[in-house]
Amino acid sequence: MNVADSERAATALRQAGYDLTLLPEMADVVLVNTCSVRDRAEQKVYKRIRQLRGVSDKKPLIGIMGCVAQLEGTAVFAKAPDVDMIIGTRATDRIPALIERIQGGEEAVIDLGERAQGEVWDVSPLERHSPFVAFVPIIEGCNKFCSFCIVPYSRGREKSRSASEIIEEVRRLRELGFREVHLIGQNVNSYRPRSDEGLEQSSGATPFCKLLRAVSDTGIERIKFTTSFPRDFHPDIVAAIEECPNLCDWVHLPVQSGSDRILRAMRRGHVVDDYLRRVDAIKNSKRRLSLTSDIIVGFPGETEEDFQDTMKLVERCQYDGLYIFKYSSRPGTPASKLNDDVSEDQKKTRFLELENRQFQLQNIIYHGYIGRTVSVLVEGRSARSEADLTGHST
Ligand code: 5AD
Ligand code: SF4
């Protein structure tokens, strides 16, 4: 989502006559896009601002955009006095106007407002992070309020884009030669546009299922989507993937914990059994679907027994990939009022134990690919070796 926001900001700036550089020492304006989903991400922002101070004699304007800007607001000015602009998560399209205000003599500007009425999600193909793969936001924000999560506060309530706009964008991307689109949102299953416009011809149990079929009808080669929230994951999503060859065979379904007690404290709205029912629907599909997930270890009150329940769940789910996080308290969330009583050492031990087991499990799955031919969209050179390329299968 942050990459998509940067692309949008770049589009607005280019339209206003700016050129883009990736070299901060060349820049008149430096924008730092920020994440605050975990404490470490937030720490990095301030480190980066300190580094930017010494980067050139030009004294560029410094703007902070994204979740840290939204949540900290004017507090950023106090912590980092060199910052000139604070650009909230829904102010990306107004950056040129904010720069103008600074140039007009204002010292510190801040915009934490909502998106303007009728704002279009226009991203120029030039600003896309890849000439082959495009992120297409379909829904912004989140109404779930999981107790550990900052997103509902940093990105506000759910707002869905109109289906006709999304479909039109995918059509254009296809014409421009893009091979793959990722439909993105904090919770894509909650996709609920104001009207049915663009979805009239598509069948589906939910608006998201209709959207999947409608986007498939554009004929773009590959469609991926993320993130799915377990409680709202409708089995018709699996049916749509089975029907439409260009819907890729991958579902990212974060579980967060394998203990019902912890899931309740996390306010996830699902228990392990509900989750496993979704997993079975995915695993029993006619296509072999890849399954990935997110897990937090060391949530307040997590006992060794709770953690072992998570280990069991991971064993049962046979994930193709897993993102593991150590719990970090986010100020303002309900969980931040709980006692963060799992020690850093315990969090680390659990993290490593889970990671190890996951590596063993996924290695077995990956070994199954030896000798098989799969279609890979090459995205660039490998960071690890000059001789290799990197890319993703479907
Ligand atoms: N601590 C640790 N991990 C977190 N995540 C979200 N909030 C926190 C937190 N406070 C993880 C969740 C989520 C992923 C994007 O980040 O696993 O799915
Ligand atoms: Fe955060 Fe995802 Fe829960 Fe929304 S559904 S509150 S984004 S963890």
Tab-separated table of C-alpha atoms and ligand atoms in Angstrom:
chain	number	residue	atom	x	y	z
A	1	MET	CA	0.000	0.000	0.000
A	2	ASN	CA	2.899	2.342	0.736
A	3	VAL	CA	4.464	1.621	-2.648
A	4	ALA	CA	1.107	2.415	-4.270
A	5	ASP	CA	0.947	5.692	-2.295
A	6	SER	CA	4.452	6.658	-3.454
A	7	GLU	CA	3.423	6.003	-7.051
A	8	ARG	CA	0.401	8.234	-6.570
A	9	ALA	CA	2.442	11.007	-4.980
A	10	ALA	CA	4.955	10.805	-7.845
A	11	THR	CA	2.118	11.067	-10.375
A	12	ALA	CA	0.730	14.211	-8.706
A	13	LEU	CA	4.191	15.803	-8.503
A	14	ARG	CA	5.088	15.054	-12.122
A	15	GLN	CA	1.753	16.552	-13.228
A	16	ALA	CA	2.649	19.679	-11.280
A	17	GLY	CA	5.904	19.958	-13.235
A	18	TYR	CA	8.391	18.255	-10.911
A	19	ASP	CA	11.071	15.799	-11.970
A	20	LEU	CA	11.905	12.834	-9.813
A	21	THR	CA	15.292	11.769	-8.555
A	22	LEU	CA	16.254	8.887	-6.334
A	23	LEU	CA	19.343	10.798	-5.149
A	24	PRO	CA	18.508	12.883	-2.070
A	25	GLU	CA	21.586	15.088	-2.639
A	26	MET	CA	20.090	16.237	-5.970
A	27	ALA	CA	16.642	16.942	-4.581
A	28	ASP	CA	14.935	20.217	-3.713
A	29	VAL	CA	12.241	18.266	-1.916
A	30	VAL	CA	12.734	14.950	-0.137
A	31	LEU	CA	9.684	12.859	0.755
A	32	VAL	CA	9.951	10.016	3.219
A	33	ASN	CA	7.091	7.549	3.059
A	34	THR	CA	6.578	5.828	6.382
A	35	CYS	CA	5.118	2.724	7.999
A	36	SER	CA	4.124	2.377	11.626
A	37	VAL	CA	2.684	-1.119	11.672
A	38	ARG	CA	5.506	-2.206	13.984
A	39	ASP	CA	7.745	-0.248	16.318
A	40	ARG	CA	10.927	-0.947	14.354
A	41	ALA	CA	9.526	0.562	11.178
A	42	GLU	CA	8.766	3.743	13.075
A	43	GLN	CA	12.254	3.958	14.595
A	44	LYS	CA	13.759	3.768	11.108
A	45	VAL	CA	11.909	6.912	10.017
A	46	TYR	CA	13.623	9.157	12.534
A	47	LYS	CA	16.979	7.600	11.773
A	48	ARG	CA	16.434	8.311	8.082
A	49	ILE	CA	15.467	11.948	8.734
A	50	ARG	CA	18.654	12.439	10.771
A	51	GLN	CA	20.677	11.005	7.882
A	52	LEU	CA	18.978	13.316	5.386
A	53	ARG	CA	20.045	16.414	7.291
A	54	GLY	CA	23.665	15.953	6.358
A	55	VAL	CA	23.115	14.842	2.798
A	56	SER	CA	23.608	18.109	0.895
A	57	ASP	CA	24.183	21.859	1.306
A	58	LYS	CA	21.006	22.455	-0.640
A	59	LYS	CA	18.856	22.138	2.469
A	60	PRO	CA	16.014	20.394	0.689
A	61	LEU	CA	12.457	20.645	1.957
A	62	ILE	CA	11.677	17.501	3.913
A	63	GLY	CA	8.200	15.993	3.927
A	64	ILE	CA	7.037	12.996	5.913
A	65	MET	CA	4.148	11.059	4.402
A	66	GLY	CA	2.343	7.844	5.350
A	67	CYS	CA	1.277	6.314	8.641
A	68	VAL	CA	3.847	7.947	10.943
A	69	ALA	CA	2.815	11.367	9.594
A	70	GLN	CA	-0.866	10.567	10.105
A	71	LEU	CA	-0.471	9.251	13.651
A	72	GLU	CA	2.160	11.585	15.034
A	73	GLY	CA	0.907	14.764	13.377
A	74	THR	CA	2.601	17.869	14.767
A	75	ALA	CA	4.642	15.704	17.165
A	76	VAL	CA	6.914	14.963	14.173
A	77	PHE	CA	7.967	18.639	14.139
A	78	ALA	CA	8.964	18.367	17.794
A	79	LYS	CA	10.963	15.142	17.303
A	80	ALA	CA	12.501	16.165	13.988
A	81	PRO	CA	12.626	19.976	13.693
A	82	ASP	CA	14.064	19.818	10.147
A	83	VAL	CA	10.804	18.465	8.799
A	84	ASP	CA	8.781	21.006	6.786
A	85	MET	CA	5.697	19.037	5.762
A	86	ILE	CA	3.542	16.390	7.394
A	87	ILE	CA	1.448	14.615	4.814
A	88	GLY	CA	-1.257	12.275	6.117
A	89	THR	CA	-2.244	8.966	4.491
A	90	ARG	CA	-5.040	10.561	2.472
A	91	ALA	CA	-3.208	13.727	1.440
A	92	THR	CA	-0.976	12.160	-1.254
A	93	ASP	CA	-2.682	14.044	-4.084
A	94	ARG	CA	-2.259	17.421	-2.377
A	95	ILE	CA	1.533	17.364	-1.997
A	96	PRO	CA	2.202	19.946	-4.775
A	97	ALA	CA	-0.139	22.424	-3.027
A	98	LEU	CA	1.609	21.804	0.312
A	99	ILE	CA	5.010	22.504	-1.254
A	100	GLU	CA	3.621	25.735	-2.679
A	101	ARG	CA	2.531	26.829	0.775
A	102	ILE	CA	6.074	26.365	2.089
A	103	GLN	CA	7.428	28.292	-0.883
A	104	GLY	CA	4.875	31.008	-0.114
A	105	GLY	CA	6.486	31.520	3.272
A	106	GLU	CA	4.744	29.125	5.679
A	107	GLU	CA	7.245	27.339	7.905
A	108	ALA	CA	5.582	24.065	8.701
A	109	VAL	CA	2.553	22.645	6.943
A	110	ILE	CA	0.434	19.702	7.917
A	111	ASP	CA	-2.416	17.936	6.132
A	112	LEU	CA	-4.123	15.046	7.915
A	113	GLY	CA	-7.402	15.481	6.029
A	114	GLU	CA	-9.581	12.996	4.178
A	115	ARG	CA	-9.397	12.399	0.439
A	116	ALA	CA	-11.112	15.098	-1.579
A	117	GLN	CA	-14.561	14.290	-3.011
A	118	GLY	CA	-14.349	12.627	-6.403
A	119	GLU	CA	-10.578	12.134	-6.217
A	120	VAL	CA	-9.361	9.758	-8.948
A	121	TRP	CA	-6.705	7.167	-8.227
A	122	ASP	CA	-4.632	8.128	-11.156
A	123	VAL	CA	-1.183	6.558	-11.373
A	124	SER	CA	0.964	7.293	-14.379
A	125	PRO	CA	2.533	4.132	-15.883
A	126	LEU	CA	5.914	5.898	-15.638
A	127	GLU	CA	5.717	5.958	-11.860
A	128	ARG	CA	4.847	2.283	-11.390
A	129	HIS	CA	7.411	0.311	-9.390
A	130	SER	CA	7.694	-2.177	-12.253
A	131	PRO	CA	6.868	-2.067	-15.974
A	132	PHE	CA	5.232	-5.516	-15.704
A	133	VAL	CA	3.539	-5.693	-12.309
A	134	ALA	CA	1.074	-3.055	-11.088
A	135	PHE	CA	-0.514	-2.502	-7.693
A	136	VAL	CA	-4.167	-1.557	-7.978
A	137	PRO	CA	-5.743	-0.436	-4.675
A	138	ILE	CA	-9.390	-1.534	-4.442
A	139	ILE	CA	-10.136	-0.643	-0.834
A	140	GLU	CA	-8.451	1.631	1.668
A	141	GLY	CA	-8.552	1.579	5.467
A	142	CYS	CA	-9.906	-1.025	7.855
A	143	ASN	CA	-12.950	-1.404	10.123
A	144	LYS	CA	-11.762	-4.508	11.961
A	145	PHE	CA	-9.879	-3.033	14.913
A	146	CYS	CA	-7.814	-6.105	15.794
A	147	SER	CA	-6.514	-5.157	19.234
A	148	PHE	CA	-2.813	-5.057	18.262
A	149	CYS	CA	-3.172	-3.165	15.001
A	150	ILE	CA	-2.587	0.489	14.218
A	151	VAL	CA	-4.038	0.414	10.678
A	152	PRO	CA	-7.626	1.477	11.528
A	153	TYR	CA	-6.133	4.593	13.139
A	154	SER	CA	-3.485	5.350	10.529
A	155	ARG	CA	-5.592	4.654	7.454
A	156	GLY	CA	-9.088	5.323	8.698
A	157	ARG	CA	-12.336	3.558	7.844
A	158	GLU	CA	-12.821	1.297	4.821
A	159	LYS	CA	-13.449	3.064	1.530
A	160	SER	CA	-13.918	1.045	-1.635
A	161	ARG	CA	-13.115	2.300	-5.088
A	162	SER	CA	-15.748	2.024	-7.773
A	163	ALA	CA	-15.576	-1.224	-9.729
A	164	SER	CA	-15.831	0.486	-13.104
A	165	GLU	CA	-12.790	2.627	-12.254
A	166	ILE	CA	-10.784	-0.447	-11.187
A	167	ILE	CA	-11.758	-2.421	-14.294
A	168	GLU	CA	-10.909	0.517	-16.544
A	169	GLU	CA	-7.495	0.829	-14.880
A	170	VAL	CA	-6.747	-2.869	-15.371
A	171	ARG	CA	-7.808	-2.618	-19.045
A	172	ARG	CA	-5.427	0.295	-19.554
A	173	LEU	CA	-2.612	-1.535	-17.772
A	174	ARG	CA	-3.124	-4.502	-20.043
A	175	GLU	CA	-2.958	-2.285	-23.131
A	176	LEU	CA	0.272	-0.785	-21.815
A	177	GLY	CA	1.835	-4.242	-21.595
A	178	PHE	CA	1.536	-4.919	-17.882
A	179	ARG	CA	1.379	-8.669	-17.283
A	180	GLU	CA	0.267	-8.841	-13.673
A	181	VAL	CA	-1.938	-6.788	-11.347
A	182	HIS	CA	-2.182	-7.037	-7.571
A	183	LEU	CA	-5.541	-5.938	-6.227
A	184	ILE	CA	-4.570	-4.524	-2.860
A	185	GLY	CA	-6.283	-3.449	0.342
A	186	GLN	CA	-5.923	-4.035	4.077
A	187	ASN	CA	-8.892	-6.339	3.768
A	188	VAL	CA	-9.915	-7.038	0.177
A	189	ASN	CA	-12.820	-9.313	1.163
A	190	SER	CA	-14.628	-6.287	2.616
A	191	TYR	CA	-14.705	-4.654	-0.813
A	192	ARG	CA	-18.071	-2.884	-0.983
A	193	PRO	CA	-18.417	-0.124	-3.583
A	194	ARG	CA	-21.283	2.384	-3.353
A	195	SER	CA	-22.917	1.024	-6.494
A	196	ASP	CA	-22.906	-2.105	-8.620
A	197	GLU	CA	-21.609	-0.153	-11.618
A	198	GLY	CA	-19.153	-2.310	-13.528
A	199	LEU	CA	-20.207	-5.506	-11.749
A	200	GLU	CA	-23.650	-5.957	-13.374
A	201	GLN	CA	-22.444	-8.715	-15.713
A	202	SER	CA	-20.458	-10.659	-13.093
A	203	SER	CA	-21.687	-13.391	-10.799
A	204	GLY	CA	-20.371	-13.814	-7.277
A	205	ALA	CA	-21.444	-14.349	-3.680
A	206	THR	CA	-19.930	-11.045	-2.535
A	207	PRO	CA	-18.932	-7.804	-4.303
A	208	PHE	CA	-15.286	-8.927	-4.061
A	209	CYS	CA	-16.062	-12.251	-5.780
A	210	LYS	CA	-17.864	-10.306	-8.521
A	211	LEU	CA	-14.897	-7.975	-8.856
A	212	LEU	CA	-12.497	-10.915	-9.229
A	213	ARG	CA	-14.547	-12.279	-12.138
A	214	ALA	CA	-14.933	-8.837	-13.698
A	215	VAL	CA	-11.191	-8.161	-13.515
A	216	SER	CA	-10.554	-11.630	-14.929
A	217	ASP	CA	-12.755	-10.690	-17.916
A	218	THR	CA	-10.329	-7.883	-18.840
A	219	GLY	CA	-8.024	-10.648	-20.062
A	220	ILE	CA	-4.953	-9.426	-18.163
A	221	GLU	CA	-2.512	-12.303	-17.839
A	222	ARG	CA	-2.175	-12.576	-14.066
A	223	ILE	CA	-4.260	-11.316	-11.154
A	224	LYS	CA	-3.167	-11.586	-7.529
A	225	PHE	CA	-4.892	-10.068	-4.516
A	226	THR	CA	-3.969	-9.358	-0.929
A	227	THR	CA	-4.814	-9.290	1.997
A	228	SER	CA	-7.708	-11.618	2.802
A	229	PHE	CA	-9.279	-11.481	6.258
A	230	PRO	CA	-10.223	-15.007	7.431
A	231	ARG	CA	-13.693	-14.230	8.774
A	232	ASP	CA	-14.783	-12.675	5.474
A	233	PHE	CA	-13.060	-15.181	3.197
A	234	HIS	CA	-15.943	-16.578	1.145
A	235	PRO	CA	-15.549	-20.030	-0.479
A	236	ASP	CA	-16.760	-18.439	-3.714
A	237	ILE	CA	-13.279	-16.856	-3.938
A	238	VAL	CA	-11.885	-20.369	-4.394
A	239	ALA	CA	-14.600	-21.093	-6.974
A	240	ALA	CA	-13.652	-17.937	-8.894
A	241	ILE	CA	-9.975	-18.972	-8.917
A	242	GLU	CA	-10.968	-22.405	-10.231
A	243	GLU	CA	-13.042	-20.857	-13.033
A	244	CYS	CA	-10.630	-18.149	-14.133
A	245	PRO	CA	-7.141	-19.255	-15.206
A	246	ASN	CA	-5.794	-15.685	-14.919
A	247	LEU	CA	-6.686	-15.512	-11.208
A	248	CYS	CA	-3.406	-16.715	-9.727
A	249	ASP	CA	-3.181	-19.743	-7.463
A	250	TRP	CA	-2.199	-17.950	-4.266
A	251	VAL	CA	-4.097	-16.889	-1.143
A	252	HIS	CA	-2.544	-14.840	1.673
A	253	LEU	CA	-4.677	-15.534	4.737
A	254	PRO	CA	-3.153	-14.158	7.967
A	255	VAL	CA	-4.072	-16.187	11.040
A	256	GLN	CA	-1.940	-14.315	13.658
A	257	SER	CA	-2.164	-17.083	16.303
A	258	GLY	CA	-3.105	-20.740	16.720
A	259	SER	CA	-4.611	-20.243	20.187
A	260	ASP	CA	-8.311	-19.419	20.560
A	261	ARG	CA	-7.585	-17.611	23.811
A	262	ILE	CA	-5.061	-15.306	22.124
A	263	LEU	CA	-7.253	-14.871	19.038
A	264	ARG	CA	-10.016	-13.621	21.320
A	265	ALA	CA	-7.627	-11.184	23.022
A	266	MET	CA	-6.537	-10.055	19.561
A	267	ARG	CA	-10.239	-9.462	18.711
A	268	ARG	CA	-9.795	-11.257	15.429
A	269	GLY	CA	-13.387	-12.451	15.233
A	270	HIS	CA	-12.358	-15.988	14.274
A	271	VAL	CA	-11.359	-19.116	16.177
A	272	VAL	CA	-8.918	-21.757	14.957
A	273	ASP	CA	-11.722	-24.010	13.671
A	274	ASP	CA	-13.214	-21.232	11.504
A	275	TYR	CA	-9.782	-20.583	10.064
A	276	LEU	CA	-9.119	-24.251	9.338
A	277	ARG	CA	-12.428	-24.502	7.488
A	278	ARG	CA	-11.214	-21.752	5.138
A	279	VAL	CA	-7.851	-23.462	4.785
A	280	ASP	CA	-9.554	-26.749	3.896
A	281	ALA	CA	-11.604	-24.996	1.201
A	282	ILE	CA	-8.340	-23.642	-0.230
A	283	LYS	CA	-6.447	-26.943	0.062
A	284	ASN	CA	-9.330	-28.961	-1.412
A	285	SER	CA	-9.460	-26.806	-4.523
A	286	LYS	CA	-9.105	-28.461	-7.922
A	287	ARG	CA	-6.107	-26.198	-8.497
A	288	ARG	CA	-3.129	-26.487	-6.183
A	289	LEU	CA	-3.326	-23.141	-4.385
A	290	SER	CA	-0.376	-21.664	-2.510
A	291	LEU	CA	-1.178	-20.501	0.990
A	292	THR	CA	0.751	-17.910	3.007
A	293	SER	CA	0.071	-16.258	6.352
A	294	ASP	CA	1.157	-13.768	9.019
A	295	ILE	CA	1.754	-14.734	12.648
A	296	ILE	CA	2.524	-12.622	15.713
A	297	VAL	CA	4.478	-14.283	18.519
A	298	GLY	CA	4.586	-12.939	22.067
A	299	PHE	CA	1.215	-11.188	22.158
A	300	PRO	CA	0.499	-10.059	25.774
A	301	GLY	CA	-0.427	-13.068	27.895
A	302	GLU	CA	0.788	-15.659	25.336
A	303	THR	CA	1.887	-18.735	27.302
A	304	GLU	CA	4.152	-21.517	26.088
A	305	GLU	CA	0.992	-23.590	25.621
A	306	ASP	CA	-0.600	-20.903	23.419
A	307	PHE	CA	2.591	-20.772	21.394
A	308	GLN	CA	2.634	-24.546	20.962
A	309	ASP	CA	-0.940	-24.264	19.630
A	310	THR	CA	0.455	-21.897	17.001
A	311	MET	CA	3.185	-24.427	16.159
A	312	LYS	CA	0.496	-27.101	15.722
A	313	LEU	CA	-1.554	-24.866	13.473
A	314	VAL	CA	1.457	-24.117	11.277
A	315	GLU	CA	2.155	-27.839	11.035
A	316	ARG	CA	-1.459	-28.429	9.997
A	317	CYS	CA	-1.639	-25.608	7.428
A	318	GLN	CA	1.541	-26.422	5.482
A	319	TYR	CA	2.125	-22.842	4.406
A	320	ASP	CA	4.113	-22.069	1.284
A	321	GLY	CA	5.448	-19.014	3.088
A	322	LEU	CA	5.006	-17.335	6.435
A	323	TYR	CA	5.692	-13.836	7.747
A	324	ILE	CA	6.469	-13.986	11.460
A	325	PHE	CA	6.486	-10.914	13.698
A	326	LYS	CA	7.384	-10.329	17.326
A	327	TYR	CA	4.572	-8.430	19.000
A	328	SER	CA	5.320	-4.756	19.523
A	329	SER	CA	2.948	-2.466	21.364
A	330	ARG	CA	1.447	0.299	19.208
A	331	PRO	CA	0.364	3.353	21.212
A	332	GLY	CA	-3.359	3.990	20.961
A	333	THR	CA	-4.379	0.399	20.194
A	334	PRO	CA	-6.476	-1.573	22.729
A	335	ALA	CA	-3.642	-4.113	23.206
A	336	SER	CA	-1.272	-1.334	24.263
A	337	LYS	CA	-3.213	-1.201	27.541
A	338	LEU	CA	-2.366	-4.856	28.225
A	339	ASN	CA	0.790	-5.800	30.054
A	340	ASP	CA	3.430	-6.599	27.393
A	341	ASP	CA	4.520	-9.488	29.620
A	342	VAL	CA	6.290	-11.832	27.212
A	343	SER	CA	9.982	-10.988	27.531
A	344	GLU	CA	12.035	-9.969	24.500
A	345	ASP	CA	14.070	-13.172	24.984
A	346	GLN	CA	10.961	-15.329	24.938
A	347	LYS	CA	9.653	-13.544	21.864
A	348	LYS	CA	12.942	-14.173	20.121
A	349	THR	CA	13.038	-17.842	21.135
A	350	ARG	CA	9.485	-18.389	19.892
A	351	PHE	CA	10.208	-16.486	16.684
A	352	LEU	CA	13.224	-18.692	15.925
A	353	GLU	CA	11.459	-21.926	16.847
A	354	LEU	CA	8.552	-21.094	14.553
A	355	GLU	CA	10.816	-19.853	11.769
A	356	ASN	CA	12.896	-23.023	11.905
A	357	ARG	CA	9.873	-25.279	11.714
A	358	GLN	CA	8.413	-23.233	8.858
A	359	PHE	CA	11.700	-23.475	6.918
A	360	GLN	CA	11.654	-27.263	7.278
A	361	LEU	CA	8.028	-27.480	6.189
A	362	GLN	CA	8.369	-25.142	3.223
A	363	ASN	CA	11.571	-26.806	2.074
A	364	ILE	CA	9.628	-30.010	1.606
A	365	ILE	CA	7.090	-28.104	-0.484
A	366	TYR	CA	9.826	-26.337	-2.503
A	367	HIS	CA	11.635	-29.621	-3.152
A	368	GLY	CA	8.465	-30.790	-4.856
A	369	TYR	CA	9.202	-28.189	-7.567
A	370	ILE	CA	12.522	-29.735	-8.547
A	371	GLY	CA	12.246	-30.987	-12.102
A	372	ARG	CA	8.975	-29.162	-12.748
A	373	THR	CA	8.492	-26.364	-15.237
A	374	VAL	CA	6.490	-23.392	-14.033
A	375	SER	CA	5.701	-20.027	-15.601
A	376	VAL	CA	7.748	-17.281	-13.960
A	377	LEU	CA	7.350	-13.567	-14.586
A	378	VAL	CA	10.907	-12.242	-14.452
A	379	GLU	CA	11.047	-9.050	-12.403
A	380	GLY	CA	14.774	-8.300	-12.406
A	381	ARG	CA	18.239	-9.498	-11.543
A	382	SER	CA	18.757	-11.500	-8.400
A	383	ALA	CA	20.228	-9.574	-5.485
A	384	ARG	CA	22.201	-12.673	-4.527
A	385	SER	CA	23.919	-13.602	-7.736
A	386	GLU	CA	24.828	-11.895	-10.994
A	387	ALA	CA	24.019	-15.042	-12.923
A	388	ASP	CA	20.437	-15.349	-11.698
A	389	LEU	CA	17.162	-13.621	-12.348
A	390	THR	CA	14.340	-13.145	-9.882
A	391	GLY	CA	10.620	-13.385	-10.374
A	392	HIS	CA	7.436	-15.049	-9.223
A	393	SER	CA	5.433	-18.021	-10.380
A	394	THR	CA	1.653	-17.693	-10.529
B	1	5AD	N1	3.101	-6.197	16.503
B	1	5AD	C1	3.616	-7.155	15.721
B	1	5AD	N2	3.138	-7.450	14.496
B	1	5AD	C2	2.108	-6.724	14.034
B	1	5AD	N3	1.419	-6.776	12.878
B	1	5AD	C3	0.482	-5.807	12.893
B	1	5AD	N4	0.518	-5.129	14.047
B	1	5AD	C4	1.518	-5.684	14.785
B	1	5AD	C5	2.053	-5.432	16.079
B	1	5AD	N5	1.560	-4.488	16.878
B	1	5AD	C6	1.671	-7.768	11.831
B	1	5AD	C7	0.435	-8.650	11.616
B	1	5AD	C8	-0.096	-8.155	10.289
B	1	5AD	C9	1.178	-7.751	9.594
B	1	5AD	C10	1.021	-6.836	8.431
B	1	5AD	O1	1.938	-7.112	10.599
B	1	5AD	O2	0.831	-9.991	11.520
B	1	5AD	O3	-0.835	-9.137	9.591
B	2	SF4	FE1	-5.116	-4.543	11.170
B	2	SF4	FE2	-5.642	-6.412	9.298
B	2	SF4	FE3	-6.944	-6.447	11.702
B	2	SF4	FE4	-7.459	-4.505	9.892
B	2	SF4	S1	-7.856	-6.742	9.660
B	2	SF4	S2	-7.167	-4.217	12.116
B	2	SF4	S3	-5.423	-4.187	8.963
B	2	SF4	S4	-4.716	-6.779	11.328
